[in-house]
mmCIF file of C-alpha atoms in Angstrom:
data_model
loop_
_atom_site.group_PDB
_atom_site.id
_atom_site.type_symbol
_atom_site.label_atom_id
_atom_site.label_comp_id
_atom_site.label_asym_id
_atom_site.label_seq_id
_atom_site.Cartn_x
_atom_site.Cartn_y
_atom_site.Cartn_z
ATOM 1 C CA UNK A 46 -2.447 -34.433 22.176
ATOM 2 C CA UNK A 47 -4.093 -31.098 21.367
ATOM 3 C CA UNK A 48 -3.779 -29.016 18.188
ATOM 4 C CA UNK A 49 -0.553 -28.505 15.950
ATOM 5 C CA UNK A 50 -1.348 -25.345 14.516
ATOM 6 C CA UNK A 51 -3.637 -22.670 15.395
ATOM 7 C CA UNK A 52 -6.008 -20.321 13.079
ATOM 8 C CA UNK A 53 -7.549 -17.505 15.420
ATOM 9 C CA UNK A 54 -10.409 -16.196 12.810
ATOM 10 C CA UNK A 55 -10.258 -12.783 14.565
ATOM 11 C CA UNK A 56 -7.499 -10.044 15.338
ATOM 12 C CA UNK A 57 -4.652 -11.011 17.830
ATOM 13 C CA UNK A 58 -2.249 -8.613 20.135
ATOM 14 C CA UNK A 59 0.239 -11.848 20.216
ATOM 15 C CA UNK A 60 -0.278 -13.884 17.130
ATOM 16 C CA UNK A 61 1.101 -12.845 13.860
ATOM 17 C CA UNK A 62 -1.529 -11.558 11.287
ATOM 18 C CA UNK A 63 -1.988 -13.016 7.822
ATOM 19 C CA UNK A 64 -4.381 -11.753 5.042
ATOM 20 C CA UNK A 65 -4.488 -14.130 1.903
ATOM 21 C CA UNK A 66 -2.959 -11.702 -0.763
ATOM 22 C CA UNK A 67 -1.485 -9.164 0.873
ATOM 23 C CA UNK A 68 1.063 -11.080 3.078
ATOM 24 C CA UNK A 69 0.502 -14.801 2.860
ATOM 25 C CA UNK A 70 3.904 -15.134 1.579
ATOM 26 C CA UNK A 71 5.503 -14.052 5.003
ATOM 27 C CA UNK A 72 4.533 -17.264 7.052
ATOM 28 C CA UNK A 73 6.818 -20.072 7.683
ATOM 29 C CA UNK A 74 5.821 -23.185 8.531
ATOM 30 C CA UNK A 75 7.417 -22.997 12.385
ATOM 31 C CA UNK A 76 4.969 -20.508 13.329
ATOM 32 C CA UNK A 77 1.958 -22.579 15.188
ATOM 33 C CA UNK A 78 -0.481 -19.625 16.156
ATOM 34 C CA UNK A 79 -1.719 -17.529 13.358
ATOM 35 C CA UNK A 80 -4.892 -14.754 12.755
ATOM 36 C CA UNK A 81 -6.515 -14.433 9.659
ATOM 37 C CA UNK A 82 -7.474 -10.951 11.136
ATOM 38 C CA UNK A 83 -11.266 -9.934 10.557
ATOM 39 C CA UNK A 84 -13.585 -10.311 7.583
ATOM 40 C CA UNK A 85 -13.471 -6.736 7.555
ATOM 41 C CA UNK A 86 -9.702 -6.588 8.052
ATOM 42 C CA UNK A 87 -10.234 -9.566 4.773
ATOM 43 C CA UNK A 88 -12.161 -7.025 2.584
ATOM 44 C CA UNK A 89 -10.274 -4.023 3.165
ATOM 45 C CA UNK A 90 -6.766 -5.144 3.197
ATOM 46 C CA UNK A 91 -6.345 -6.492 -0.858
ATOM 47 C CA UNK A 92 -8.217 -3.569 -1.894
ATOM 48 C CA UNK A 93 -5.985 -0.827 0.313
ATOM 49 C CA UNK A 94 -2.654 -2.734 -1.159
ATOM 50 C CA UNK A 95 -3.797 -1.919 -4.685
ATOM 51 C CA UNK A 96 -4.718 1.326 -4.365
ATOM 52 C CA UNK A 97 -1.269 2.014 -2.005
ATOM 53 C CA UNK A 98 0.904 0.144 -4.595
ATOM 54 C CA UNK A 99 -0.482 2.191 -7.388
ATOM 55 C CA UNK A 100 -1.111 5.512 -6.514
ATOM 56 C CA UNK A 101 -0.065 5.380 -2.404
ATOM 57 C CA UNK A 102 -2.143 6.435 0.548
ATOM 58 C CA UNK A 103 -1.261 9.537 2.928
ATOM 59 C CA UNK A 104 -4.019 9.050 4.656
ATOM 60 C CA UNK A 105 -7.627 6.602 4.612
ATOM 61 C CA UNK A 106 -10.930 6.710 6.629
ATOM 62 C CA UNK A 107 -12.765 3.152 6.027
ATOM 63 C CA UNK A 108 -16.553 2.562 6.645
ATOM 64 C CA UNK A 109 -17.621 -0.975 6.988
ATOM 65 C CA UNK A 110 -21.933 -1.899 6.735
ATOM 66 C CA UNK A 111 -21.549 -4.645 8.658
ATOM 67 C CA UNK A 112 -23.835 -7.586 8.789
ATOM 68 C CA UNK A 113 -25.139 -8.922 12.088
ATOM 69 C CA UNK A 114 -23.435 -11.153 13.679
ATOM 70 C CA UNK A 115 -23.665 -13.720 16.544
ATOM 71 C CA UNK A 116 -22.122 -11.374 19.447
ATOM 72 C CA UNK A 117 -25.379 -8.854 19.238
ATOM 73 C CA UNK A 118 -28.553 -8.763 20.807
ATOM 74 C CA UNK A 119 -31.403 -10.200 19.761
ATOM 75 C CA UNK A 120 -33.899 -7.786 21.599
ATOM 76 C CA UNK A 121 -32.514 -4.780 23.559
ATOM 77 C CA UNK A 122 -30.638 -5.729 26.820
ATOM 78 C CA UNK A 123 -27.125 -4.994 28.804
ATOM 79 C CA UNK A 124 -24.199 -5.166 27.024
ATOM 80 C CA UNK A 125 -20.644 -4.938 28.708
ATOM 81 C CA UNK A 126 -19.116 -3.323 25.946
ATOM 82 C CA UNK A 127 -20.817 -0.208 25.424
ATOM 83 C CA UNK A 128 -24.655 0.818 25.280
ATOM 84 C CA UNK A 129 -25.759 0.638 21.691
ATOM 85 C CA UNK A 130 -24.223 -3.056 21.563
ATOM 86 C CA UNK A 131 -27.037 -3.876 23.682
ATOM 87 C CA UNK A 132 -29.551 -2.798 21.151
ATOM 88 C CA UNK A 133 -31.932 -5.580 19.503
ATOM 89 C CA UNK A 134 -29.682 -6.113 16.069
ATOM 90 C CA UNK A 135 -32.857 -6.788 14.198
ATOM 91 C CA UNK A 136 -33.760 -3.657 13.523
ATOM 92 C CA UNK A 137 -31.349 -0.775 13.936
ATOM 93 C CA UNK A 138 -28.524 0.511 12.310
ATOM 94 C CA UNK A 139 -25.923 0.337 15.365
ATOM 95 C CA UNK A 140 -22.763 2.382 15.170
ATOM 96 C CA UNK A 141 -19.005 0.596 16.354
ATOM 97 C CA UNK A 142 -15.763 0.256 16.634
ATOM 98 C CA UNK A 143 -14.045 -1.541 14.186
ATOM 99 C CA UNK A 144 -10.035 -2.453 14.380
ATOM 100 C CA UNK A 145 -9.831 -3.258 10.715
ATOM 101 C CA UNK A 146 -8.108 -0.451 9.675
ATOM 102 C CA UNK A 147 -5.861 -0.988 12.732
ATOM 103 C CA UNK A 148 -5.535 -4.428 11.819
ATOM 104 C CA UNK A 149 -4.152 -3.439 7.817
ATOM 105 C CA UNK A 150 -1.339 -1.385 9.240
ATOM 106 C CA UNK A 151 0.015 -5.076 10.977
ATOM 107 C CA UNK A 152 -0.703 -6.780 7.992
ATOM 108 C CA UNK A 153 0.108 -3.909 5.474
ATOM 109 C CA UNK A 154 2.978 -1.954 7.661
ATOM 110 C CA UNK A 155 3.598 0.156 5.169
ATOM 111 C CA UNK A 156 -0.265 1.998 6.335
ATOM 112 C CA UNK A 157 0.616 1.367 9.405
ATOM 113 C CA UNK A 158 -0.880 4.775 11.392
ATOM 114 C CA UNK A 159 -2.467 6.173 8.029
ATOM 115 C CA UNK A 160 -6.344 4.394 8.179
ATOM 116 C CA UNK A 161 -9.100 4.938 10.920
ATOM 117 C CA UNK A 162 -12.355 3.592 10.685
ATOM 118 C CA UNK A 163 -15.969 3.104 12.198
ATOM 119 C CA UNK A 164 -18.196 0.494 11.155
ATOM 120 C CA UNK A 165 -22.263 -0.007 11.266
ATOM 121 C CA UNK A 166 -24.289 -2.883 12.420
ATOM 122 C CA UNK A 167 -27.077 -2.644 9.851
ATOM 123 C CA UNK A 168 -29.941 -5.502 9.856
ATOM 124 C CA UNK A 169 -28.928 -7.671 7.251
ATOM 125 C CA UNK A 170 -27.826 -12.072 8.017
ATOM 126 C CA UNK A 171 -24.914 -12.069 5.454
ATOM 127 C CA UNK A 172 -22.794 -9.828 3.672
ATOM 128 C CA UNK A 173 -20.877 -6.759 4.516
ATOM 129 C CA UNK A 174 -19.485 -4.087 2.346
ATOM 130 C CA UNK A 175 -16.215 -1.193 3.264
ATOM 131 C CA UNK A 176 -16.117 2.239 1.799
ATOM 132 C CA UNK A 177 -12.405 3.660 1.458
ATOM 133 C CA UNK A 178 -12.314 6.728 1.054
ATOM 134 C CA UNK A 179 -8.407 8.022 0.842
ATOM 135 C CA UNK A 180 -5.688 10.947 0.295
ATOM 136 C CA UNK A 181 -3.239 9.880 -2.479
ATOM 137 C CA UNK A 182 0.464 10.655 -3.121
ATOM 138 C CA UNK A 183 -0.188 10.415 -7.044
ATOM 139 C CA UNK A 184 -2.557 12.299 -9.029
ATOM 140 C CA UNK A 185 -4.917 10.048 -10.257
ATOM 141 C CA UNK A 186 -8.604 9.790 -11.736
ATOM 142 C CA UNK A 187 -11.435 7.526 -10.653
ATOM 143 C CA UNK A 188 -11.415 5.600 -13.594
ATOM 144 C CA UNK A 189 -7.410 4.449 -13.135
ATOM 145 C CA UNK A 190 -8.411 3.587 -9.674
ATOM 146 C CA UNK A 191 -11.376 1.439 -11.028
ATOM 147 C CA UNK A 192 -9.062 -0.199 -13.967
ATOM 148 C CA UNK A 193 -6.021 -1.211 -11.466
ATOM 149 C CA UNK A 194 -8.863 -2.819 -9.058
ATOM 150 C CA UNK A 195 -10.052 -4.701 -11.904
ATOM 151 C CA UNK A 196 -6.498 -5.603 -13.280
ATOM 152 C CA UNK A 197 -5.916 -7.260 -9.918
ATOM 153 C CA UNK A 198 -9.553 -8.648 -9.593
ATOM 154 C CA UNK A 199 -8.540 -10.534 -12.830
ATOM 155 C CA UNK A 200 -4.740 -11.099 -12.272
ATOM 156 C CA UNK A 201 -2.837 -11.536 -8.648
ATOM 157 C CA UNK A 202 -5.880 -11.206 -6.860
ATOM 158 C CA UNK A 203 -8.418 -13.335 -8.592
ATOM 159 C CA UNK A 204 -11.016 -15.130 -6.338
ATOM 160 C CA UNK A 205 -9.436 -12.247 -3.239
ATOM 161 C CA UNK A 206 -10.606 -9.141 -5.052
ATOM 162 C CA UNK A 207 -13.792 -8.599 -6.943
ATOM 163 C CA UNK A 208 -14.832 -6.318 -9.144
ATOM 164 C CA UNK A 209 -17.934 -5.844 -10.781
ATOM 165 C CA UNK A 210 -19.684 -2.256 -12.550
ATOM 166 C CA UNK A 211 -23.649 -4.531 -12.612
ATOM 167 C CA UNK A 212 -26.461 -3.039 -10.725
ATOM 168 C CA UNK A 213 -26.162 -5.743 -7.757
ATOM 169 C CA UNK A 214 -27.420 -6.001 -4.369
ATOM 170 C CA UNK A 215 -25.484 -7.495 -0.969
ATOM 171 C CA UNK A 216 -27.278 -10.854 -1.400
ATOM 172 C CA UNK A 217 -26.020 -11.518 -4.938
ATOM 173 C CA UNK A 218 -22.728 -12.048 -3.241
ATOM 174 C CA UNK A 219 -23.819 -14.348 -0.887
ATOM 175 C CA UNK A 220 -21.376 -17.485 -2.025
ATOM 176 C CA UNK A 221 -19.696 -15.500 -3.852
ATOM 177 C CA UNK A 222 -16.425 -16.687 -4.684
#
């Protein structure tokens, strides 16, 4: 008995790391224990290997708004991990570590070193959003940034990468696919 194959849906020190279009194309079927990394580590890593294979990043800060999720506090209490993760979740923005960007140099090596990031528990049940904000080797403008995004929303990374210039809110993404 027991499990074949293994899918850890958060990061691993020993497992090898896989994010669906960045580096899907690097596991082989012997390996048994696999991550598919964080949501964050999901969100930010197709949208830093654009940006890095068209203009290239020297050097990236990341911001996630994170939803809540099942790990905080309802009401305020201890928490073993530091003291604003015991804060009631329901209503305060809570600062935290995130290893996504950590995360995008294993799955991305070619970052590996060049991101940092922090993240914010905000008081929403569903959907999260990551600001990248980044140093580039090439000159570029904001609009060739926002036309290779889209190019790869609509090409390679279709249903990984979205793109979208409407006046939206986080729940209009909720089942978004």
């Amino acid at each position: 008995g027991g499990a074949k194959k293994v899918v850890i849906s958060a990061p691993s020190k020993d497992a090898p790391m896989f994010v669906v279009g960045v580096n899907e194309k690097e596991y082989t079927p012997e390996i048994d224990i696999v991550s598919n990394a964080s949501c964050t580590t999901n969100c930010l890593a197709p949208l830093a290997k654009v940006i890095n294979d068209r203009f290239g990043i020297v050097e990236g800060l990341m911001t996630t708004v994170h939803a809540i999720t099942a790990t905080q506090k309802t009401v305020d209490g201890p928490s073993m991990k530091d003291w604003r993760g015991g804060r009631a979740a329901s209503f305060n923005i809570i600062p935290s570590s995130t290893g996504a960007a950590k995360a995008v140099g294993k799955v991305l090596p070619t970052l590996n070193g060049k991101l940092t990031g922090m993240s914010f528990r905000v008081p929403t049940v569903d959907v999260s959003v990551v600001d990248l904000t980044v140093r580039l080797e090439k000159e570029t403008t904001y609009d060739e940034i926002k036309a290779a995004i889209k190019e790869e929303s609509e090409g390679s990374l279709k249903g990984i990468l979205g793109y979208t210039e409407d006046d939206v809110v986080s729940t209009d993404f909720i089942g978004d696919n």
